[in-house]
Structures are given as C-alpha cells and as structure tokens.
CSV table of C-alpha atoms in Angstrom, one decimal:
chain,number,residue,atom,x,y,z
A,1,MET,CA,-0.1,0.1,-0.1
A,2,LYS,CA,1.3,3.4,-0.9
A,3,GLN,CA,2.0,5.7,2.1
A,4,LYS,CA,0.6,9.2,2.3
A,5,TYR,CA,4.0,10.7,3.1
A,6,ASN,CA,7.3,9.6,1.3
A,7,PRO,CA,9.6,8.6,4.2
A,8,MET,CA,12.5,9.4,2.1
A,9,MET,CA,11.7,13.1,1.9
A,10,PHE,CA,11.8,13.5,5.7
A,11,GLN,CA,15.0,13.3,7.5
A,12,CYS,CA,16.9,14.4,10.7
A,13,SER,CA,19.5,17.0,9.9
A,14,GLU,CA,21.8,15.0,11.9
A,15,SER,CA,21.5,12.3,9.4
A,16,LEU,CA,22.6,14.3,6.5
A,17,ASP,CA,26.2,15.4,5.5
A,18,MET,CA,25.5,19.1,6.0
A,19,SER,CA,28.6,20.1,4.2
A,20,LYS,CA,26.8,18.9,1.0
A,21,HIS,CA,23.4,20.8,1.8
A,22,ILE,CA,22.1,24.2,1.7
A,23,VAL,CA,19.4,24.9,4.4
A,24,ALA,CA,16.6,27.1,3.5
A,25,THR,CA,14.2,28.4,6.4
A,26,TYR,CA,10.7,29.5,5.2
A,27,TYR,CA,7.7,31.0,6.9
A,28,MET,CA,4.5,29.7,5.6
A,29,ARG,CA,1.0,30.5,6.3
A,30,GLY,CA,-1.8,27.8,5.7
A,31,LYS,CA,-5.2,28.9,5.1
A,32,GLY,CA,-8.4,27.0,3.7
A,33,THR,CA,-12.0,26.3,4.1
A,34,ASN,CA,-11.0,24.4,7.3
A,35,PRO,CA,-7.7,25.3,8.7
A,36,MET,CA,-8.2,22.5,11.3
A,37,GLU,CA,-7.8,20.0,8.6
A,38,LEU,CA,-4.8,21.5,6.9
A,39,ASP,CA,-1.9,18.8,6.4
A,40,LEU,CA,1.2,20.8,7.3
A,41,ALA,CA,3.6,18.0,6.6
A,42,LYS,CA,2.2,17.1,3.2
A,43,PHE,CA,2.4,20.9,2.3
A,44,ALA,CA,6.2,20.9,3.3
A,45,GLU,CA,6.9,17.6,1.4
A,46,SER,CA,5.3,19.1,-1.6
A,47,ILE,CA,7.3,22.2,-1.8
A,48,ALA,CA,10.5,20.2,-1.2
A,49,ALA,CA,9.5,18.0,-4.3
A,50,GLU,CA,8.5,20.8,-6.3
A,51,GLN,CA,12.0,22.6,-5.7
A,52,ALA,CA,14.1,19.6,-6.4
A,53,THR,CA,13.0,16.3,-8.2
A,54,GLY,CA,9.3,16.0,-8.1
A,55,THR,CA,6.1,17.5,-9.6
A,56,TRP,CA,2.5,17.2,-8.5
A,57,ILE,CA,2.3,13.6,-9.6
A,58,ASP,CA,4.7,10.5,-9.5
A,59,VAL,CA,6.8,10.0,-12.8
A,60,PRO,CA,8.5,6.9,-13.7
A,61,PHE,CA,12.2,8.1,-13.7
A,62,GLU,CA,12.0,9.6,-10.2
A,63,THR,CA,13.6,6.7,-8.6
A,64,ASP,CA,14.5,6.1,-5.1
A,65,ASP,CA,18.3,6.6,-6.0
A,66,ILE,CA,17.4,9.9,-7.5
A,67,VAL,CA,15.2,10.8,-4.5
A,68,GLU,CA,17.9,9.7,-2.0
A,69,ARG,CA,20.8,12.0,-3.8
A,70,HIS,CA,18.9,14.8,-5.3
A,71,ALA,CA,15.6,15.4,-3.5
A,72,ALA,CA,15.2,18.2,-1.0
A,73,LYS,CA,14.8,16.9,2.5
A,74,VAL,CA,12.2,18.0,5.1
A,75,ILE,CA,14.4,18.6,8.2
A,76,GLY,CA,12.0,20.7,10.4
A,77,ILE,CA,8.3,21.6,10.6
A,78,TYR,CA,7.5,24.0,13.6
A,79,GLU,CA,4.0,25.4,13.9
A,80,THR,CA,3.7,28.8,15.5
A,81,PRO,CA,2.1,28.9,18.0
A,82,ALA,CA,3.3,25.4,18.9
A,83,TYR,CA,-0.3,23.7,18.9
A,84,ASP,CA,0.0,20.2,20.2
A,85,ARG,CA,-3.1,19.2,22.1
A,86,GLU,CA,-5.8,21.2,20.0
A,87,LEU,CA,-6.6,24.2,18.0
A,88,PRO,CA,-8.4,26.9,19.3
A,89,ASP,CA,-12.2,27.6,18.1
A,90,GLY,CA,-12.4,30.1,15.2
A,91,ILE,CA,-8.7,29.6,13.9
A,92,GLN,CA,-8.5,31.1,10.3
A,93,TYR,CA,-5.1,30.2,9.4
A,94,ARG,CA,-1.9,28.4,10.6
A,95,ASP,CA,1.6,29.6,10.6
A,96,MET,CA,4.6,27.3,10.5
A,97,ILE,CA,8.5,27.3,9.8
A,98,VAL,CA,9.8,24.9,7.6
A,99,ARG,CA,13.3,24.0,7.0
A,100,LEU,CA,14.4,22.2,3.8
A,101,ALA,CA,17.9,20.8,3.1
A,102,PHE,CA,18.8,21.1,-0.7
A,103,PRO,CA,21.9,19.0,-2.1
A,104,TRP,CA,24.0,21.9,-3.5
A,105,GLU,CA,25.3,19.7,-6.4
A,106,ASN,CA,21.7,20.3,-7.6
A,107,ILE,CA,22.5,24.0,-7.6
A,108,GLY,CA,26.2,24.6,-8.7
A,109,THR,CA,27.8,27.7,-7.2
A,110,ASN,CA,25.9,30.3,-9.0
A,111,PHE,CA,23.3,32.9,-8.0
A,112,PRO,CA,20.6,32.3,-10.7
A,113,MET,CA,20.2,28.5,-9.5
A,114,ILE,CA,20.4,29.7,-5.8
A,115,PHE,CA,17.1,31.5,-6.4
A,116,THR,CA,15.5,29.2,-8.8
A,117,THR,CA,16.0,26.3,-6.1
A,118,ALA,CA,15.2,28.1,-3.0
A,119,ILE,CA,12.4,30.3,-4.1
A,120,GLY,CA,11.5,29.5,-7.6
A,121,ASN,CA,8.0,28.1,-8.5
A,122,ILE,CA,7.1,28.1,-5.0
A,123,SER,CA,7.2,31.8,-4.8
A,124,ALA,CA,3.6,31.8,-6.0
A,125,ALA,CA,2.7,30.3,-2.9
A,126,ARG,CA,2.1,31.9,0.5
A,127,LEU,CA,5.5,31.5,1.9
A,128,LYS,CA,8.6,33.6,2.6
A,129,LEU,CA,12.2,32.6,2.4
A,130,LEU,CA,13.8,33.8,5.6
A,131,ASP,CA,17.3,32.4,5.6
A,132,LEU,CA,19.7,30.3,3.6
A,133,GLU,CA,22.5,28.6,5.6
A,134,PHE,CA,25.6,27.8,3.6
A,135,PRO,CA,28.3,25.2,4.5
A,136,LYS,CA,31.8,26.5,4.3
A,137,GLU,CA,32.4,23.9,1.6
A,138,TYR,CA,29.9,25.8,-0.5
A,139,THR,CA,31.1,29.4,0.2
A,140,ASP,CA,34.6,28.4,-0.4
A,141,HIS,CA,33.6,28.8,-4.1
A,142,PHE,CA,32.8,32.4,-3.7
A,143,GLN,CA,35.3,35.3,-3.1
A,144,GLY,CA,32.9,37.6,-1.3
A,145,PRO,CA,34.1,41.2,-0.9
A,146,LYS,CA,37.5,41.7,-2.1
A,147,PHE,CA,38.3,44.5,0.4
A,148,GLY,CA,35.7,44.2,3.1
A,149,ILE,CA,35.3,46.9,5.9
A,150,GLN,CA,39.1,47.0,6.9
A,151,GLY,CA,40.0,47.2,3.3
A,152,VAL,CA,37.9,50.2,2.6
A,153,ARG,CA,39.0,51.8,5.7
A,154,ASP,CA,42.8,51.3,4.7
A,155,ILE,CA,42.1,52.7,1.3
A,156,LEU,CA,40.7,56.0,2.9
A,157,ASP,CA,43.1,55.8,5.8
A,158,ILE,CA,40.2,56.2,8.3
A,159,PRO,CA,41.0,53.6,11.0
A,160,GLU,CA,38.0,54.0,13.5
A,161,ARG,CA,35.4,56.7,12.9
A,162,PRO,CA,32.2,56.1,10.9
A,163,LEU,CA,32.6,57.0,7.1
A,164,THR,CA,30.3,59.4,5.3
A,165,CYS,CA,28.7,59.1,1.9
A,166,ALA,CA,26.7,61.6,-0.2
A,167,MET,CA,24.8,61.1,-3.4
A,168,ILE,CA,24.9,63.5,-6.0
A,169,LYS,CA,21.6,65.4,-6.1
A,170,PRO,CA,19.7,65.8,-8.3
A,171,ASP,CA,19.6,62.2,-9.0
A,172,THR,CA,20.1,62.6,-12.9
A,173,GLY,CA,20.3,65.2,-15.6
A,174,TRP,CA,23.6,66.9,-14.5
A,175,THR,CA,26.6,67.1,-16.8
A,176,PRO,CA,30.1,66.1,-15.6
A,177,GLU,CA,31.0,69.7,-14.9
A,178,GLN,CA,28.2,70.0,-12.6
A,179,GLY,CA,28.8,66.6,-10.9
A,180,GLY,CA,32.3,67.8,-10.3
A,181,ILE,CA,31.3,71.1,-8.6
A,182,MET,CA,28.7,69.2,-6.3
A,183,ALA,CA,31.1,66.5,-5.5
A,184,TYR,CA,34.0,69.0,-4.6
A,185,ASP,CA,31.7,71.1,-2.4
A,186,ALA,CA,30.6,67.8,-0.5
A,187,TYR,CA,34.0,66.4,-0.3
A,188,LEU,CA,35.4,69.6,1.1
A,189,GLY,CA,33.0,69.6,4.0
A,190,GLY,CA,34.1,66.0,5.1
A,191,ILE,CA,32.3,63.6,2.7
A,192,ASP,CA,34.5,60.3,2.3
A,193,VAL,CA,32.6,58.8,-0.4
A,194,ILE,CA,30.6,60.4,-3.5
A,195,LYS,CA,28.3,57.8,-5.0
A,196,ASP,CA,26.2,58.2,-8.2
A,197,ASP,CA,22.4,58.0,-7.7
A,198,GLU,CA,20.9,54.7,-8.7
A,199,LEU,CA,18.8,56.5,-11.2
A,200,LEU,CA,21.8,57.7,-13.2
A,201,VAL,CA,22.3,55.8,-16.4
A,202,ALA,CA,25.8,54.3,-16.5
A,203,ASP,CA,26.8,56.2,-19.8
A,204,PRO,CA,24.4,58.9,-20.8
A,205,ALA,CA,24.9,61.2,-23.6
A,206,TRP,CA,24.9,64.2,-21.4
A,207,CYS,CA,27.1,62.7,-18.8
A,208,PRO,CA,29.5,60.2,-20.4
A,209,ILE,CA,31.0,57.8,-18.1
A,210,GLU,CA,34.8,58.8,-18.7
A,211,LYS,CA,34.1,62.6,-18.4
A,212,ARG,CA,32.1,61.9,-15.3
A,213,VAL,CA,34.6,59.9,-13.6
A,214,GLN,CA,37.3,62.3,-14.5
A,215,ALA,CA,35.6,65.3,-13.3
A,216,ILE,CA,34.5,63.8,-9.9
A,217,THR,CA,37.7,62.1,-9.2
A,218,ASP,CA,39.5,65.3,-10.1
A,219,ALA,CA,37.3,67.0,-7.5
A,220,GLY,CA,38.3,64.5,-4.9
A,221,LYS,CA,42.1,65.1,-5.6
A,222,ARG,CA,41.4,68.8,-5.2
A,223,ALA,CA,39.6,68.3,-2.0
A,224,PHE,CA,42.5,65.9,-0.9
A,225,GLU,CA,44.9,68.8,-1.2
A,226,GLN,CA,42.7,71.1,0.9
A,227,THR,CA,41.9,68.7,3.7
A,228,GLY,CA,44.4,65.8,3.6
A,229,GLU,CA,41.4,63.4,3.6
A,230,LYS,CA,41.3,60.6,0.8
A,231,LYS,CA,38.2,60.4,-1.2
A,232,LEU,CA,36.3,57.6,-3.1
A,233,TYR,CA,33.7,57.9,-6.1
A,234,THR,CA,31.5,55.0,-6.8
A,235,VAL,CA,30.4,55.0,-10.5
A,236,ASN,CA,27.1,53.5,-11.3
A,237,LEU,CA,27.7,50.7,-14.1
A,238,THR,CA,24.1,49.5,-14.1
A,239,GLU,CA,23.3,48.3,-17.8
A,240,ASP,CA,22.6,45.1,-19.6
A,241,SER,CA,24.7,42.5,-18.1
A,242,PHE,CA,26.9,41.9,-21.3
A,243,LYS,CA,27.9,45.6,-21.1
A,244,ILE,CA,28.8,45.9,-17.4
A,245,LYS,CA,32.3,44.7,-17.3
A,246,ASP,CA,33.3,46.9,-20.3
A,247,LEU,CA,32.1,49.9,-18.6
A,248,ALA,CA,34.0,48.9,-15.5
A,249,TYR,CA,37.1,48.8,-17.4
A,250,ARG,CA,36.4,52.0,-19.1
A,251,ALA,CA,35.7,53.8,-15.9
A,252,ILE,CA,39.0,52.3,-14.5
A,253,ASP,CA,40.9,53.6,-17.5
A,254,ALA,CA,39.5,57.1,-16.9
A,255,GLY,CA,40.6,56.9,-13.2
A,256,ALA,CA,37.8,55.4,-11.1
A,257,ASN,CA,38.6,54.3,-7.6
A,258,ALA,CA,35.2,52.6,-6.7
A,259,LEU,CA,32.3,51.1,-8.6
A,260,MET,CA,28.6,50.7,-7.9
A,261,ILE,CA,25.9,48.4,-9.3
A,262,ASN,CA,22.1,48.0,-8.8
A,263,THR,CA,22.4,44.5,-7.7
A,264,TYR,CA,18.7,43.6,-7.8
A,265,THR,CA,18.0,45.0,-11.3
A,266,ALA,CA,21.4,44.0,-12.9
A,267,GLY,CA,21.5,40.8,-11.0
A,268,PHE,CA,23.7,39.1,-8.3
A,269,SER,CA,25.8,37.8,-11.0
A,270,ALA,CA,26.7,41.2,-12.2
A,271,LEU,CA,27.9,42.2,-8.7
A,272,ARG,CA,30.0,38.9,-8.6
A,273,GLN,CA,31.5,39.4,-11.9
A,274,LEU,CA,32.9,42.9,-10.8
A,275,ALA,CA,34.0,41.7,-7.3
A,276,GLU,CA,35.9,38.5,-8.5
A,277,ASP,CA,37.4,40.0,-11.6
A,278,PRO,CA,41.4,40.1,-10.9
A,279,ASN,CA,41.7,43.0,-13.2
A,280,ILE,CA,39.4,45.1,-11.0
A,281,GLN,CA,41.3,46.0,-7.8
A,282,ILE,CA,38.9,48.6,-6.4
A,283,PRO,CA,36.1,48.3,-4.1
A,284,VAL,CA,32.3,47.8,-5.2
A,285,MET,CA,29.1,49.4,-3.6
A,286,SER,CA,25.8,47.6,-4.1
A,287,HIS,CA,22.6,49.5,-4.3
A,288,PRO,CA,19.4,47.8,-3.2
A,289,ASP,CA,16.8,49.4,-5.6
A,290,TYR,CA,13.9,47.1,-6.4
A,291,ALA,CA,14.7,44.7,-3.7
A,292,ALA,CA,11.9,45.9,-1.5
A,293,ALA,CA,9.6,44.7,-4.3
A,294,GLN,CA,10.9,41.2,-3.4
A,295,SER,CA,11.0,41.5,0.3
A,296,TYR,CA,8.5,43.8,1.8
A,297,SER,CA,5.6,41.4,1.8
A,298,PRO,CA,5.2,39.7,5.3
A,299,ASP,CA,4.5,36.6,3.8
A,300,THR,CA,5.8,36.4,0.3
A,301,GLY,CA,9.2,37.0,-1.2
A,302,VAL,CA,12.6,36.8,0.4
A,303,ALA,CA,13.5,38.4,3.7
A,304,VAL,CA,15.4,41.7,3.8
A,305,ALA,CA,18.3,40.8,6.1
A,306,LEU,CA,18.9,37.8,3.6
A,307,LEU,CA,18.4,39.5,0.2
A,308,TRP,CA,19.9,42.9,1.1
A,309,GLY,CA,22.5,41.5,3.7
A,310,LYS,CA,23.9,38.1,3.5
A,311,LEU,CA,23.5,37.5,-0.3
A,312,ALA,CA,24.8,40.8,-1.4
A,313,ARG,CA,27.8,40.1,0.8
A,314,LEU,CA,28.3,36.7,-0.6
A,315,ALA,CA,28.2,38.3,-4.1
A,316,GLY,CA,31.1,40.5,-3.3
A,317,ALA,CA,29.8,43.8,-1.9
A,318,ASP,CA,32.3,45.8,-0.1
A,319,MET,CA,30.0,48.6,0.7
A,320,ALA,CA,26.2,47.9,0.7
A,321,ILE,CA,23.3,50.6,0.8
A,322,THR,CA,20.7,49.6,3.2
A,323,THR,CA,17.5,50.7,4.7
A,324,ASN,CA,17.5,53.5,7.4
A,325,TYR,CA,15.0,53.2,10.3
A,326,TYR,CA,14.9,56.9,10.8
A,327,GLY,CA,14.5,57.8,7.0
A,328,LYS,CA,12.1,58.1,4.3
A,329,ILE,CA,11.6,54.4,3.4
A,330,PRO,CA,9.4,52.6,5.9
A,331,VAL,CA,11.1,49.7,7.6
A,332,LEU,CA,11.1,48.0,11.0
A,333,ARG,CA,14.0,48.6,13.3
A,334,ASP,CA,14.6,45.0,14.0
A,335,SER,CA,14.5,44.3,10.2
A,336,TYR,CA,17.1,47.1,9.4
A,337,LEU,CA,19.5,46.1,12.0
A,338,ARG,CA,19.3,42.5,11.2
A,339,THR,CA,20.4,43.5,7.6
A,340,CYS,CA,23.3,45.5,9.2
A,341,ARG,CA,24.4,42.7,11.3
A,342,ASP,CA,24.2,40.1,8.3
A,343,LEU,CA,26.7,42.2,6.3
A,344,LYS,CA,29.1,42.2,9.4
A,345,MET,CA,29.0,39.1,11.4
A,346,LYS,CA,31.4,36.2,10.8
A,347,PHE,CA,30.4,34.3,7.7
A,348,HIS,CA,32.9,31.4,7.0
A,349,ASN,CA,35.8,32.8,4.7
A,350,ILE,CA,33.6,35.6,3.3
A,351,LYS,CA,34.8,39.1,4.5
A,352,ASP,CA,32.5,41.6,5.9
A,353,CYS,CA,30.7,44.4,4.1
A,354,LEU,CA,30.5,48.0,5.1
A,355,PRO,CA,26.5,49.0,5.8
A,356,ALA,CA,25.6,52.4,4.5
A,357,PRO,CA,22.0,53.3,6.2
A,358,SER,CA,20.6,55.7,3.4
A,359,GLY,CA,17.1,56.7,2.2
A,360,GLY,CA,16.7,60.0,4.2
A,361,MET,CA,19.5,59.8,6.4
A,362,TYR,CA,20.2,63.3,8.3
A,363,GLN,CA,22.3,64.7,11.0
A,364,GLY,CA,20.0,64.4,13.7
A,365,VAL,CA,19.7,60.7,13.7
A,366,VAL,CA,23.4,60.0,13.4
A,367,PRO,CA,24.1,59.2,17.2
A,368,ASP,CA,21.1,56.8,17.3
A,369,THR,CA,22.6,55.1,14.0
A,370,ILE,CA,26.1,54.8,15.3
A,371,TYR,CA,24.7,53.5,18.8
A,372,GLU,CA,22.7,50.8,17.0
A,373,VAL,CA,24.7,49.8,14.3
A,374,GLY,CA,28.3,50.5,15.6
A,375,THR,CA,31.2,52.6,14.1
A,376,ASP,CA,31.6,50.2,11.2
A,377,VAL,CA,29.0,52.0,9.3
A,378,MET,CA,28.8,54.5,6.4
A,379,ILE,CA,26.4,57.4,7.0
A,380,ALA,CA,24.9,57.9,3.6
A,381,ALA,CA,23.0,61.1,3.2
A,382,GLY,CA,22.1,63.0,-0.2
A,383,GLY,CA,19.5,65.7,0.6
A,384,ALA,CA,20.9,66.2,3.9
A,385,VAL,CA,24.0,67.3,2.5
A,386,HIS,CA,23.1,69.2,-0.9
A,387,GLY,CA,19.9,70.4,0.9
A,388,HIS,CA,21.5,72.2,3.7
A,389,ARG,CA,20.4,76.0,3.9
A,390,ASN,CA,24.1,76.9,3.7
A,391,GLY,CA,25.1,74.4,0.8
A,392,ALA,CA,26.7,71.2,0.2
A,393,THR,CA,29.9,71.9,2.2
A,394,ALA,CA,28.1,73.0,5.2
A,395,GLY,CA,25.7,70.1,5.0
A,396,ALA,CA,28.7,67.6,4.8
A,397,ARG,CA,30.3,69.7,7.6
A,398,ALA,CA,27.3,69.2,9.7
A,399,LEU,CA,27.3,65.5,9.1
A,400,ARG,CA,30.8,65.1,10.1
A,401,GLN,CA,30.0,67.3,13.3
A,402,ALA,CA,27.2,64.9,14.1
A,403,ILE,CA,29.5,62.0,14.0
A,404,ASP,CA,32.2,63.8,16.0
A,405,GLY,CA,29.7,64.5,18.7
A,406,ALA,CA,28.4,61.0,18.8
A,407,MET,CA,31.7,59.6,19.2
A,408,ALA,CA,32.8,62.0,22.0
A,409,GLY,CA,29.5,61.0,23.6
A,410,ILE,CA,28.1,64.4,23.8
A,411,PRO,CA,24.2,64.9,23.1
A,412,LEU,CA,24.0,66.4,19.8
A,413,LYS,CA,21.9,69.5,20.8
A,414,GLU,CA,24.5,70.4,23.3
A,415,TYR,CA,27.3,69.6,20.8
A,416,ALA,CA,25.8,71.9,18.1
A,417,LYS,CA,25.6,75.2,20.2
A,418,ASP,CA,28.7,76.5,18.7
A,419,LYS,CA,28.6,74.8,15.3
A,420,PRO,CA,26.2,76.9,13.2
A,421,ASP,CA,26.1,74.2,10.3
A,422,LEU,CA,25.0,71.5,12.6
A,423,GLN,CA,22.5,73.8,14.4
A,424,ILE,CA,20.9,74.6,11.2
A,425,ALA,CA,20.3,70.9,10.4
A,426,LEU,CA,18.9,70.1,13.8
A,427,ASP,CA,16.4,73.2,13.5
A,428,ASP,CA,15.4,72.2,10.0
A,429,TRP,CA,15.2,68.3,10.4
A,430,GLY,CA,15.3,67.7,14.0
A,431,CYS,CA,16.6,64.6,15.8
A,432,GLY,CA,14.1,62.0,14.6
A,433,GLU,CA,11.1,63.6,16.3
A,434,LYS,CA,9.4,65.0,13.3
A,435,GLU,CA,6.9,62.6,12.1
A,436,ASP,CA,6.0,64.6,9.0
A,437,LEU,CA,9.4,65.0,7.7
A,438,PHE,CA,9.1,62.5,4.8
A,439,ASP,CA,6.1,62.4,2.5
A,440,MET,CA,6.8,58.6,1.8
A,441,LYS,CA,5.9,57.7,5.3
A,442,LYS,CA,2.6,59.6,5.3
C-alpha cells in the first residue's frame, strides 16, 4: 500500500552530511476552508518535491536513487504557536516554519540557481524565504568582498570613525562639470565617498562615463589637497549584463577608484563578476533599488536581511546601501538592524561588508545610527548634504560634526551650540521627532 508521506523526503538534519546541503528556512501560512484539517507535513513535502526532483504527480524516472541523492529533505516543521493538544476555536489560518535541506550539487555555485531552487516556482505560494544557511564547503567557491570593511578603511586611511557618503543630487540630468562642482563641495565639507544615484544611467549622452569619472575624481584630488582626506567615488555601472564589465574597464581607465551596481536589477551575478575579476582592484558598492518589491511582503518573497544583507555580501559587495529606520522608506527597526548585522558578522571565509544606511539619512539621527549599528558604518546622506540651507559643504560639515559629537558621547543638541552648520540641520530636520518630515511615510 502506498504511504501518504514519502519517508525518504523527511530526514533528521543529524542524518545528513550538512557540508553537502544548503538549508532554506521558510515562513508559511496555511489557510483553507477548514484550517483545522490543513496537512502541514504534506504541504512541506510538496514544496520540497517541487523545488528538487518532483512534481505534482509521480513520474516513472523519479527513482528512489534519484530521490535519495537529489531530493530536498524536510528537516523541520514547526507550527507557531506550537499547537499540540488542540487548535483554538475560530482559527482562520495556521503559521509554520519549515526547513528544507537542498543538496547543493543540484544548484552549482551560482546565484541564478540559488534563487531558482530556494524560491522558484514556490514563490507563487504563501511563503517567505527567511534564510539560507551555506556550509563552508559551498562558500569556499565564492570570493565575497575583495576589500571588506578593513580594506575600505585602509584605502581611505580612516581607522576608526564612521565613514560618510553623499549621493549627487539631483539624481540625474547633470553634466560632468556640474557633478564635479557638487562632489567637490561635499568632499570639502568632509564626505569620504561620493556615489552616483541609482537612477543615473551608466553612460548617458549628457554625462559620459569617462568624463564623469574624470570630473569627480579630479574633485576628490582637489579636496584632498585642501583637507588631507582621501576620497572615493562609486560610479554607477548598471546596464545590460553583457555591457557591465566593459563599462567597468572604461571607468577604471578614466581613473575610477570605486564602482557601484544596482544589484537587484542588474543581478547578483553582475555584482559577483565585478568583485571577482582580478583586473578590478577597487571596491564595489551594492545598491538595493527594486529589492523592496521582493522582500517587503510579510508572507511572500525573500527576507530583507537575507536579500539585502547575506546574499549581497556573498556576491562580493564591499559596501552596501541599506534601509534606514529613521529615514523616508518605511522599515522596522529590527529588520534594518538584522540586515546590518548580516553584513558584518562572521560568515565562513567571506569578508564583512560595510553597511551604509541611507534613504533619508540626516544629521539628527546620526548618534542613534552609530549607537545601534556601531562605528563600522557608512552614514549615507544626499538631501541632508546638498539640501542644507548653507550649501553642500555646510551640509557635509554638519554630518561630520554629528559623527564627532556622537563619538565624543556628547548629546547632539549640546554639541551643536557652537557649530552653526549642525545647528541649522537640527533646526530644520530635528533629531528623529518630526513625524511629517518624509512624504513617503505619510
């Protein structure tokens, strides 16, 4: 007699060689005409089959040997709350955490198949991929960040303090000459890294990549002569994948000292090819535009910390723009901080990645950001630099003053009393108490 559940699809993790498996953890919500009759184990088995060897019906060549070697195994089903004796009356749905172990020989060592396997067809179901656990035997095939946090600090000769970053504003439409002026003003006030906005085309007719790189790196050199502080410029290379490496080489030939890619539109493989290219010996920044579309639903997609954090780091980002709890884009504090931790905590052979909280970052929330994220952070502000009443140099100076005050342990309002640029920023934007500061949060 055929069994309802295939015993080969259920395993204790202790019985598997975990060096040969990637473990995916999912949140799932079961809902039906009668939630009390939902078969959680069968649902877990079905998604394990769907993402490995099986389909909705038995097929002749899905032999026991193939299932044993290649099928995903259900290694954990945990209902939350953990009902064991009975279900409460009137229950409308049932939540569970499911853990599947995928043989990574099915996947290979590439990002397209990681996503296809872990969250492919099943992305149409009501489930969310929370985490992927990679064995060291797998991550050994990835270089990860070429420089990491310490490498970026060494390039800029900044041993301890938080770094600063400013996006050129407006986002697009400016010429290389205008970009050079805006970059110089921000650099002069104390910005360490200028980045292109993600909306700037890599090589537009009005702002060709070579001329743009030359103008902004020249601005950095002139600012260095004035301040003694080294500068970086992350030039946006986002384009069709087959054009990206050529754009990188052109930018480097023009003098680029850092690169940027919109990882979630260009693809993780685009980031990886930049990071792992031995001919590219400069840091790479990852930008997360579009990622929220894949991660912000509470019960579908991929968790923010995994998508924006661990996977961007595995692909090779030295610096990664992240959400900012205090900024213009809604995000839970816990989610934002998990992402920052995933970028920095120990992860096999993979170097750490510098988190750059952005999206409405401003001077008044710098102390809280450093307190929560730590000093290994890049404070990334655009509007709060270029939109300062006294100009970009004053805005950048105020940002650095906010960092200095936080590092000294002096309350910002007290620290600003003899610093007019910082005082203006606090007067205009406050210290996190102005709930109507951002239209996107209304």
